[in-house]
C-alpha positions as a LaTeX table, in Angstrom:
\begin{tabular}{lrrr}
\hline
Residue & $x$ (\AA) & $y$ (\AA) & $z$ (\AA) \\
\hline
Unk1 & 82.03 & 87.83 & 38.09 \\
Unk2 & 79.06 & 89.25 & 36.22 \\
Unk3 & 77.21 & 86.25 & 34.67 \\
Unk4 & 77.09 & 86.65 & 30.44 \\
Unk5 & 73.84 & 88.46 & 29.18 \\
Unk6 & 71.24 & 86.66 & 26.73 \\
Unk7 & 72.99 & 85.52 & 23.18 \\
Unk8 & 76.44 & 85.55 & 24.78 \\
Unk9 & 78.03 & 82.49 & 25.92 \\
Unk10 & 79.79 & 82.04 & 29.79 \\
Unk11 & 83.00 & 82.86 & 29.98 \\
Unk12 & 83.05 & 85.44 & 27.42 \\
Unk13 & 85.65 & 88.61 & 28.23 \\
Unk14 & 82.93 & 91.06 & 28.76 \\
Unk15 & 84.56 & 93.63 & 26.23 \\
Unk16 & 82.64 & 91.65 & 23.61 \\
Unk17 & 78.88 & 91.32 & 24.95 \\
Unk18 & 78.16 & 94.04 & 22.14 \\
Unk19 & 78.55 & 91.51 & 19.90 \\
Unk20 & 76.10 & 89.09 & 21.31 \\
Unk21 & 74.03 & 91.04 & 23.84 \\
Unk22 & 70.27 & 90.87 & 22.36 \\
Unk23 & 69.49 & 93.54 & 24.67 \\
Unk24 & 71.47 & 95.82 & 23.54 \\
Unk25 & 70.49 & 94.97 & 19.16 \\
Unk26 & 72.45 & 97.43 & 18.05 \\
Unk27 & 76.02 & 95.97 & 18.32 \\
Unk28 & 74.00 & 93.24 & 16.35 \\
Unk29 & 72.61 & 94.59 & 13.99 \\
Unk30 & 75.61 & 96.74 & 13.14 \\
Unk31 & 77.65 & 93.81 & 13.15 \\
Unk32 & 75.87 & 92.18 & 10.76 \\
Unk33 & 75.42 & 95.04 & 8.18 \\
Unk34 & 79.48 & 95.71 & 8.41 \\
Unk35 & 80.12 & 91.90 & 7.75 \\
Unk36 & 77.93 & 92.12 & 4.64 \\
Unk37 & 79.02 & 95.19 & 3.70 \\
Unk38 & 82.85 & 93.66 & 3.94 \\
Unk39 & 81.69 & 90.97 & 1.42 \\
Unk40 & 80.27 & 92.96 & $-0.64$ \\
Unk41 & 83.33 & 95.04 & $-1.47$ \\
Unk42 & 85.30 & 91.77 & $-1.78$ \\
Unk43 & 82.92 & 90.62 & $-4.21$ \\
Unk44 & 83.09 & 94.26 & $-5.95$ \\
Unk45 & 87.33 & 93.83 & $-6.29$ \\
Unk46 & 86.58 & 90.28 & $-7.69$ \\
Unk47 & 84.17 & 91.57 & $-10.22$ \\
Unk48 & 86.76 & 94.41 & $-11.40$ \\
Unk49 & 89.78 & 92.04 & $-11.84$ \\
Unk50 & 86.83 & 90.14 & $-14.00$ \\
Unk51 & 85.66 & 93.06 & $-16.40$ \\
Unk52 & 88.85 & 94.50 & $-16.65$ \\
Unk53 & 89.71 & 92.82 & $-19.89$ \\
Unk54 & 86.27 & 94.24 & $-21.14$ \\
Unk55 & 86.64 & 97.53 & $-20.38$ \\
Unk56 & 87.12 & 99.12 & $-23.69$ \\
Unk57 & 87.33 & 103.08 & $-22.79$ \\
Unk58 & 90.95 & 103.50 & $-22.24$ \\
Unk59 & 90.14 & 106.66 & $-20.07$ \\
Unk60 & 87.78 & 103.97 & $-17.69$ \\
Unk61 & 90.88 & 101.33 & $-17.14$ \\
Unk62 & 92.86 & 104.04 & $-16.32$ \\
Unk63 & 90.92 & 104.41 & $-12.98$ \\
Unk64 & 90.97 & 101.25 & $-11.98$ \\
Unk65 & 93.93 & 100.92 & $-9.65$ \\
Unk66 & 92.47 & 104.17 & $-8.01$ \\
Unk67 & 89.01 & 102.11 & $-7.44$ \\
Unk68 & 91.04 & 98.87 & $-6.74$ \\
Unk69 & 92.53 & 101.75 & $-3.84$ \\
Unk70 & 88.70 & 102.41 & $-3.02$ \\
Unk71 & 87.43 & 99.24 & $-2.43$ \\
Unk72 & 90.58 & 99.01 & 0.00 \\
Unk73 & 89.84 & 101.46 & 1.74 \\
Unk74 & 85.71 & 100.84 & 2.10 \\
Unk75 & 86.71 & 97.38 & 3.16 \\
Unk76 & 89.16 & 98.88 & 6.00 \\
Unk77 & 85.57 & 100.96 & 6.81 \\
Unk78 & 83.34 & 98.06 & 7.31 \\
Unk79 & 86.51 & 96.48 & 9.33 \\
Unk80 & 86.84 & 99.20 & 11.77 \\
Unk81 & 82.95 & 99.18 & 12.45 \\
Unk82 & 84.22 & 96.41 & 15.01 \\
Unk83 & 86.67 & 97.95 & 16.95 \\
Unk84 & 84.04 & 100.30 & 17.93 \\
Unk85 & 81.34 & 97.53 & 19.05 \\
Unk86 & 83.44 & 96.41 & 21.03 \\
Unk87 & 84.44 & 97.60 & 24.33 \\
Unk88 & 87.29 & 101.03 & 24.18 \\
Unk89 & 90.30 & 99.99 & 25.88 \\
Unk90 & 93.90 & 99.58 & 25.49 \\
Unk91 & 93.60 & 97.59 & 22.03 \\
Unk92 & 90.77 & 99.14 & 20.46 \\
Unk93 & 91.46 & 102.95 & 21.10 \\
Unk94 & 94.57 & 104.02 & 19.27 \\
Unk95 & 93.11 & 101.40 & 16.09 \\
Unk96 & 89.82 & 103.88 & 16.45 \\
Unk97 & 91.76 & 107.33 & 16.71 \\
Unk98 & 94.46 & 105.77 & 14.32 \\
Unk99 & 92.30 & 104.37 & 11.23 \\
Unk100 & 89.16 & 106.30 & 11.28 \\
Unk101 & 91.01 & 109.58 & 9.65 \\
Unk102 & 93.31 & 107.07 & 7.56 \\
Unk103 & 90.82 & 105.44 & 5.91 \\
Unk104 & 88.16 & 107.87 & 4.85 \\
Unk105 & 91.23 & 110.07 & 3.66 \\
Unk106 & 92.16 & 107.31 & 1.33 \\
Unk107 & 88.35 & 107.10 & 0.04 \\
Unk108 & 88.17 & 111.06 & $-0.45$ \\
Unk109 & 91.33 & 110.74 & $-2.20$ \\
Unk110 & 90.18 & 108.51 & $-4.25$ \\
Unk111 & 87.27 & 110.38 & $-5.26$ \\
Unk112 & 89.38 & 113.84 & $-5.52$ \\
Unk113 & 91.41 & 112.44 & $-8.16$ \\
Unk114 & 88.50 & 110.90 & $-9.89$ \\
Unk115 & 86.98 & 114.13 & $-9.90$ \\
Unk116 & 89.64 & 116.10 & $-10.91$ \\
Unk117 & 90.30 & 113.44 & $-13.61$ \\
Unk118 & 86.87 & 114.43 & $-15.04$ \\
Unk119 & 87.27 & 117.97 & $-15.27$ \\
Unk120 & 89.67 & 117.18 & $-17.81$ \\
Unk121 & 87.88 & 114.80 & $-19.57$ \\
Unk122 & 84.81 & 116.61 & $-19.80$ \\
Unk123 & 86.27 & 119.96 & $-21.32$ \\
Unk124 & 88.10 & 117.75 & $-24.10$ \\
Unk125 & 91.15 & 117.94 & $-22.56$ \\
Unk126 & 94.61 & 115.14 & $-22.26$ \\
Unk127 & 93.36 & 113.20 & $-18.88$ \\
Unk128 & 96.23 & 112.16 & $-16.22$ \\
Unk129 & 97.88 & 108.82 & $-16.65$ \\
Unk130 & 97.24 & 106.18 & $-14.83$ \\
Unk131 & 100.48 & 106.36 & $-12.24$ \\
Unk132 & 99.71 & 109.82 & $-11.78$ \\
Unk133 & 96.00 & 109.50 & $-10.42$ \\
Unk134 & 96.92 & 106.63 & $-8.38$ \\
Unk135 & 100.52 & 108.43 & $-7.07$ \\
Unk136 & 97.87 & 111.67 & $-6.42$ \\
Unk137 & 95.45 & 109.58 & $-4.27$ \\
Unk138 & 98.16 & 108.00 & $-2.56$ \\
Unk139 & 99.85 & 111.18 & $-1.68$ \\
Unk140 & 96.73 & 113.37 & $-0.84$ \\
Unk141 & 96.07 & 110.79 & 1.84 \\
Unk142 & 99.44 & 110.53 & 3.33 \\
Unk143 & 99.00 & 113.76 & 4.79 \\
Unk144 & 96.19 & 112.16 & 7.11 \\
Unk145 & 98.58 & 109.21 & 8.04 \\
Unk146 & 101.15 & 112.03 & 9.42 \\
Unk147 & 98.54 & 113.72 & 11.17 \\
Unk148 & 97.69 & 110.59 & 12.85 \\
Unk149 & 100.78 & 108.99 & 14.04 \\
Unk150 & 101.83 & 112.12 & 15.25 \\
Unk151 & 98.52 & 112.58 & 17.76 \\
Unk152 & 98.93 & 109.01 & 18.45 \\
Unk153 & 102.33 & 108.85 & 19.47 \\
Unk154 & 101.92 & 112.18 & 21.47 \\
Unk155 & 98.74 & 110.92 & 23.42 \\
Unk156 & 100.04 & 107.70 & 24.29 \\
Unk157 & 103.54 & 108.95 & 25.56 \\
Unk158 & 104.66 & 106.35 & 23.29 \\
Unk159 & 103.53 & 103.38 & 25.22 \\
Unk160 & 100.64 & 104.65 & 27.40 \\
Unk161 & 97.99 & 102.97 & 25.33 \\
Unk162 & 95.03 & 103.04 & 28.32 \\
Unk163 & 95.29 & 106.64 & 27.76 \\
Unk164 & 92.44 & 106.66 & 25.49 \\
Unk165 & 89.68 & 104.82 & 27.80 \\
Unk166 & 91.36 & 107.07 & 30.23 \\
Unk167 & 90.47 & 110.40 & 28.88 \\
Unk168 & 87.28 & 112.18 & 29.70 \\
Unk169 & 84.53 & 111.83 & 27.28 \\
Unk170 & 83.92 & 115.46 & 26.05 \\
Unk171 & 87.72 & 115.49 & 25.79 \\
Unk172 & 88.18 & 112.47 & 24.03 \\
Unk173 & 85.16 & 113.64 & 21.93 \\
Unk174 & 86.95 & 116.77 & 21.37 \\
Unk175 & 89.77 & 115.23 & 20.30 \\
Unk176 & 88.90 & 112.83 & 17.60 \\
Unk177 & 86.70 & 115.43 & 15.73 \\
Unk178 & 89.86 & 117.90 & 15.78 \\
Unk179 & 91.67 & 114.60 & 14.56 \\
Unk180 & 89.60 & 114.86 & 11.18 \\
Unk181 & 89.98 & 118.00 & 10.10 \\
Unk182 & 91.31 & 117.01 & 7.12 \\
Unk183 & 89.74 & 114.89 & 6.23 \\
Unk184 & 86.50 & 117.38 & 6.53 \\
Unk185 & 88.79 & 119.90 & 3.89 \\
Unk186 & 89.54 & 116.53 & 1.36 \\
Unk187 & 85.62 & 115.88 & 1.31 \\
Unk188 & 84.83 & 119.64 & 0.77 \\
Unk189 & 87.09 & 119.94 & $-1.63$ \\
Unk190 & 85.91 & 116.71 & $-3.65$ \\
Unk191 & 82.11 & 117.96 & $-3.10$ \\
Unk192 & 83.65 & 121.34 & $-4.79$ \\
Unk193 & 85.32 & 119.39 & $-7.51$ \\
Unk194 & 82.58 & 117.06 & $-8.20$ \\
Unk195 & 80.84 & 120.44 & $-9.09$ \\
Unk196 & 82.84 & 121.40 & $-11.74$ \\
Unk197 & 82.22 & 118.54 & $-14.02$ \\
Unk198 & 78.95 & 119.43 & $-14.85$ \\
Unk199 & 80.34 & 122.72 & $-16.78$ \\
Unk200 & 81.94 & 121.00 & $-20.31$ \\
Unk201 & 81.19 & 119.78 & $-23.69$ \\
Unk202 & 81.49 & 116.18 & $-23.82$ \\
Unk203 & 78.43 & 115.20 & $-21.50$ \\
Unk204 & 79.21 & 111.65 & $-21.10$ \\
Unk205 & 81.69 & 112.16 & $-18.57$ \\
Unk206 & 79.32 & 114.03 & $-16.49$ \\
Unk207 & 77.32 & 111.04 & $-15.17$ \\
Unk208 & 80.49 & 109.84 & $-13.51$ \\
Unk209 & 80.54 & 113.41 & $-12.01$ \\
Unk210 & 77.10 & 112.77 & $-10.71$ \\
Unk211 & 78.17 & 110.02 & $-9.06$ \\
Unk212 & 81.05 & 111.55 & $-6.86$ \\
Unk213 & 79.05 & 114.85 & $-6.13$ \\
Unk214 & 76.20 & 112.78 & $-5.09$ \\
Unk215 & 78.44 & 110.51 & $-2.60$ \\
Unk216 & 79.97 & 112.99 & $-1.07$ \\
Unk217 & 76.92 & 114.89 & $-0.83$ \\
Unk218 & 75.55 & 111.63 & 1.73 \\
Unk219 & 79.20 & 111.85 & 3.10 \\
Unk220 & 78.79 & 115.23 & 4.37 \\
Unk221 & 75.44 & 114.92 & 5.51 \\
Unk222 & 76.68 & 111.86 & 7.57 \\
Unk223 & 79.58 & 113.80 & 8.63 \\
Unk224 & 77.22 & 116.79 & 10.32 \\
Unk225 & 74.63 & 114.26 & 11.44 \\
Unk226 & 77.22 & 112.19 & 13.83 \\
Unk227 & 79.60 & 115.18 & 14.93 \\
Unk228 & 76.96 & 117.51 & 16.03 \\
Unk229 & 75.07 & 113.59 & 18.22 \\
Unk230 & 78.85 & 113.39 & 19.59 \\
Unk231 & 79.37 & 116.87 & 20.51 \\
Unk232 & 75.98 & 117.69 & 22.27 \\
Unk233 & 75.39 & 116.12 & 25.55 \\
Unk234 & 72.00 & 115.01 & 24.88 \\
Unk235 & 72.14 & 111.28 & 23.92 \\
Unk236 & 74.28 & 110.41 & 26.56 \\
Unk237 & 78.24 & 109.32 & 26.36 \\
Unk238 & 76.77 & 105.95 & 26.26 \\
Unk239 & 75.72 & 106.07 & 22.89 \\
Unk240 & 78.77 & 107.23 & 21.80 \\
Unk241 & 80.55 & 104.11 & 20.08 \\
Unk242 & 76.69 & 103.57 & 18.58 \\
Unk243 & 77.26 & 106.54 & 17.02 \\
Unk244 & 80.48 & 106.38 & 15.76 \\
Unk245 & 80.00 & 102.61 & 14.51 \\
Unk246 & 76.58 & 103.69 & 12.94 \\
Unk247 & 78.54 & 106.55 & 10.85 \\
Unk248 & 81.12 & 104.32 & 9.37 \\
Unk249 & 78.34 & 101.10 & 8.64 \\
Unk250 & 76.37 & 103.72 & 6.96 \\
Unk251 & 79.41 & 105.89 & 5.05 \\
Unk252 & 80.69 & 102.67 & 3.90 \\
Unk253 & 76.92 & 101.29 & 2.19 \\
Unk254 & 76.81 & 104.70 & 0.78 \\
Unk255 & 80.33 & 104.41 & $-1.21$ \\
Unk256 & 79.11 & 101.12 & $-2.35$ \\
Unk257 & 75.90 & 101.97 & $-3.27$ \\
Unk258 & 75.78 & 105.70 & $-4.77$ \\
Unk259 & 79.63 & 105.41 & $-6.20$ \\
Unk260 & 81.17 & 101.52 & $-7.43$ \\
Unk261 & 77.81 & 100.10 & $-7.95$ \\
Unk262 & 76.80 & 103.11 & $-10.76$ \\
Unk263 & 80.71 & 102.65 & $-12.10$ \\
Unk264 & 80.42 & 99.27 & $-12.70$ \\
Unk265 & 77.29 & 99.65 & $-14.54$ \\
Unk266 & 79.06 & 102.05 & $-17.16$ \\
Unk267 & 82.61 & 100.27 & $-17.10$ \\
Unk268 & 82.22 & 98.10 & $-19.76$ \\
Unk269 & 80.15 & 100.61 & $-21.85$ \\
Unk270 & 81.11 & 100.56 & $-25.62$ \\
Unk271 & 83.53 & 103.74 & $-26.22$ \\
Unk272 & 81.57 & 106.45 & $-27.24$ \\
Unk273 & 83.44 & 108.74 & $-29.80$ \\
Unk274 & 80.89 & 111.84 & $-28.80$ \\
Unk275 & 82.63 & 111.83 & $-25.16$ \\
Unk276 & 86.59 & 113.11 & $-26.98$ \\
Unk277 & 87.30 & 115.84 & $-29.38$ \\
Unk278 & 87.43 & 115.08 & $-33.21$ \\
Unk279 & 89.84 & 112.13 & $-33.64$ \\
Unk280 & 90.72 & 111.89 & $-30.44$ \\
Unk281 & 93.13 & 114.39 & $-30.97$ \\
Unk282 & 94.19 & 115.48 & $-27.35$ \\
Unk283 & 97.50 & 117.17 & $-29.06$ \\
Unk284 & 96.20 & 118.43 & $-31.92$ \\
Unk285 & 96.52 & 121.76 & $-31.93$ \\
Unk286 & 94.18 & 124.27 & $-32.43$ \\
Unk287 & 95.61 & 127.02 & $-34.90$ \\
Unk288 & 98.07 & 126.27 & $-37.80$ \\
Unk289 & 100.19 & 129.93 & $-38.25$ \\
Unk290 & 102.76 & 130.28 & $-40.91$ \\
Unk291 & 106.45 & 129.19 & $-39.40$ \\
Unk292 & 109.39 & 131.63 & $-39.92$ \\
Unk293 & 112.23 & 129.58 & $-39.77$ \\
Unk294 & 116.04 & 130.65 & $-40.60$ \\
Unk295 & 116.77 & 127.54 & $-41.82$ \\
Unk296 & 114.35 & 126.19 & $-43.75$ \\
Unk297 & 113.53 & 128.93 & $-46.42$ \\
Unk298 & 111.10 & 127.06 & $-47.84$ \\
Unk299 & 108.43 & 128.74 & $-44.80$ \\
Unk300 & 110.31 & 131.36 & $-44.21$ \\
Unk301 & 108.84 & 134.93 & $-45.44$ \\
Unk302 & 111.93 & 136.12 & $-45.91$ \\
Unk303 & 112.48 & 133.70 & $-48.45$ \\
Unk304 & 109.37 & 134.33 & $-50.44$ \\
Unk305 & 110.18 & 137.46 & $-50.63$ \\
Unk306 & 113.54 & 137.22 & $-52.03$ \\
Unk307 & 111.80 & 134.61 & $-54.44$ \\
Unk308 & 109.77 & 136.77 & $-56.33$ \\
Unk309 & 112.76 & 139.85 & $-56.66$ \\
Unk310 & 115.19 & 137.24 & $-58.31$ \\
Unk311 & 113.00 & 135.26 & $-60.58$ \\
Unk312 & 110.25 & 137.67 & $-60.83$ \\
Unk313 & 107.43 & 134.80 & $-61.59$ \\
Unk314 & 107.14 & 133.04 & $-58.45$ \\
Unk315 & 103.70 & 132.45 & $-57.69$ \\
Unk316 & 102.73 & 131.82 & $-53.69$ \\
Unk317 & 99.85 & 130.38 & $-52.29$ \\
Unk318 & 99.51 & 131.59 & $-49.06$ \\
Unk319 & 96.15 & 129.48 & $-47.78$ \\
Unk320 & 97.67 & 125.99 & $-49.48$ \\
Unk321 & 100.94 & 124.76 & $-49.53$ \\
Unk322 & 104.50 & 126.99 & $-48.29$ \\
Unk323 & 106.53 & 125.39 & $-51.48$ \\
Unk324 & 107.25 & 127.81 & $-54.05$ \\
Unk325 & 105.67 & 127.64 & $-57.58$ \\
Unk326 & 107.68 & 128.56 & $-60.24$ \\
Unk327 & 107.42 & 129.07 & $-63.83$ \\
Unk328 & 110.51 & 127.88 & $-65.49$ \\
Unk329 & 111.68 & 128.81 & $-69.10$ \\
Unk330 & 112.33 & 125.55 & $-71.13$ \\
Unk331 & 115.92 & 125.59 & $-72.77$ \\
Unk332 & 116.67 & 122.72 & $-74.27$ \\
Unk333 & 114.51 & 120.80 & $-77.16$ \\
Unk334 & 113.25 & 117.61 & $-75.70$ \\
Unk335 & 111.86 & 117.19 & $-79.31$ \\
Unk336 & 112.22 & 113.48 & $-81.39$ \\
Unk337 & 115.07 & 113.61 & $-83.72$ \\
Unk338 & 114.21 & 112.25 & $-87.11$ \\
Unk339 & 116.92 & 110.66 & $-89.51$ \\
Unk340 & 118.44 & 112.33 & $-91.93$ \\
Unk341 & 120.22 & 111.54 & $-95.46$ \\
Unk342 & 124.24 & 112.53 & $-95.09$ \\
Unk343 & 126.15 & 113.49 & $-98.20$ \\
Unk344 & 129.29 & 111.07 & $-98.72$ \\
Unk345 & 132.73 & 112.46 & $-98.95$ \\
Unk346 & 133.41 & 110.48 & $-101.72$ \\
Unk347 & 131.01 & 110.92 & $-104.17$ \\
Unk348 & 132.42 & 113.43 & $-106.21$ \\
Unk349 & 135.86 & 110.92 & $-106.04$ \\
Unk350 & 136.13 & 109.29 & $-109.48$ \\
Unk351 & 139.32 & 110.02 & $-110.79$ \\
Unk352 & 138.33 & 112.42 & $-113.13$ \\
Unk353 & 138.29 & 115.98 & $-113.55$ \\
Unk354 & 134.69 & 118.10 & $-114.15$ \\
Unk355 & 134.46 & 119.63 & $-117.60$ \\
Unk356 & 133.61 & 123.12 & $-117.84$ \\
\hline
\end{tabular}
């Protein structure tokens, strides 16, 4: 038996020396920026379930499930960084090929909704409810969790879990890249989004838009940087878990950094009524037309017409008011009456007779 190198204690299962070995600094030095990075997006869900009862844009606290969903996910990131210090083998292999694709399609998800949220937003437009963006992200990365089990399943022969460590590595390289193909078509298509919220009225949503295009913007350039080091035979297939682990430290500190750290900052922002149309008036529509009804003659054209043959004075006002004005002729006398002296029946009753 091998004896334990410098940092790591005897008697350690040599899977692990990554995590100790100070010759080899990066497992080290990786380790430690994913376990800060893991607090750090702790401490980001504890400060949203603080300011949530501050948040005063409606339009804000509807996305925060979706960035509670984020955080998940980024956490999951920083997590994983782990299974890839340490050594591949039966355990850590189908958790790397498993939850890489699953968790960056939740975070892209995330962000596609957000995105797509703020296209809406930012042309004046009624923005999706809260169920719906969080039901969206959910389902956009479900499709990922599919793809997943499926290759997982299939690889292993259902219980053939050395398979992995087993596996050439230009196939296994192979392999995991084809793995993430969607997840390469969710961040494209949120970089593409992101995009389009720079073209609308109400500017103040376009910050937020700023923020997505400009993480997925690092994404992608992370994305080319450690597929094209894994594909090439240059470094060496020992420096392939570096790679990988380096990725997801850095992918994760870059969704902290360039997207919930910004968000936070403008979450408890004072509503501004320049960022919605005139009185917030999502429903309001946008051209009042005279109505033709049958059964309501009052706006019915039909009716004014037949208005002004019968009585012949009826006055319309097309640009005010669809009731009728009509002059009516007064017939009765709503005149005071006055009293009056009445002549008695009996005063010409005196028992006598006139004299002519």
């Amino acid at each position: 038996m091998s004896s334990a190198p410098g940092g790591c204690r005897s008697g350690l299962d040599p899977r692990y020396y990554m995590l100790c070995d100070k010759k080899a600094a990066w497992g080290i030095v990786l380790e430690a920026l994913a376990a800060v990075g893991a607090v750090t997006s702790v401490a980001f869900v504890i400060a949203l379930l603080v300011l949530i009862c501050k948040v005063q844009d409606s339009n804000r606290r509807k996305m925060l499930p979706t960035q509670f969903l984020f955080l998940l996910g980024v956490l999951g990131i920083f997590g994983l960084t782990f299974a890839f210090i340490i050594k591949l083998d039966g355990g850590t292999g189908p958790t790397r090929f498993f939850l890489f694709g699953i968790l960056f399609a939740l975070c892209f998800s995330c962000l596609l909704v957000h995105a797509f949220n703020l296209t809406k937003l930012v042309r004046g437009r009624q923005p999706l409810s809260m169920l719906a963006m969080l039901g969206l992200a959910l389902g956009f990365s479900l499709v990922q969790d599919i793809i997943a089990l499926e290759y997982v399943v299939l690889t292993m022969n259902r219980t053939n879990v050395n398979i992995f460590s087993e596996l050439p590595p230009p196939r296994r390289n192979e392999d995991f890249v084809m793995l993430l193909i969607y997840v390469l078509f969710l961040m494209a298509l949120t970089f593409l989004m992101a995009s389009f919220t720079f073209r609308g009225s109400f500017t103040g949503w376009k910050r937020h838009g700023a923020h997505i295009y400009l993480t997925t913007l690092l994404s992608i350039a992370i994305w080319v940087a450690w597929i094209t080091l894994l594909m090439v035979p240059t470094p060496g297939t020992q420096w392939d878990d570096t790679i990988l682990g380096s990725a997801l430290v850095a992918n994760g500190w870059v969704f902290l950094l360039a997207y919930i750290a910004p968000e936070l900052q403008l979450l408890t922002r004072q509503r501004n009524p320049m960022d919605y149309p005139v009185e917030d008036a999502f429903c309001k529509p946008q051209l009042m037309k005279q109505s033709y009804g049958v059964e309501n003659r009052a706006y019915s054209q039909e009716g004014v017409t037949q208005g002004t043959e019968e009585t012949g004075d009826t006055l319309y006002a097309p640009y005010s008011t669809h009731f009728q004005m009509q002059n009516r002729n007064s017939q009765k006398d709503f005149s005071i009456p006055r009293a009056q002296t009445r002549v008695s029946p009996y005063s010409d009753y005196e028992g006598r007779k006139d004299v002519s």
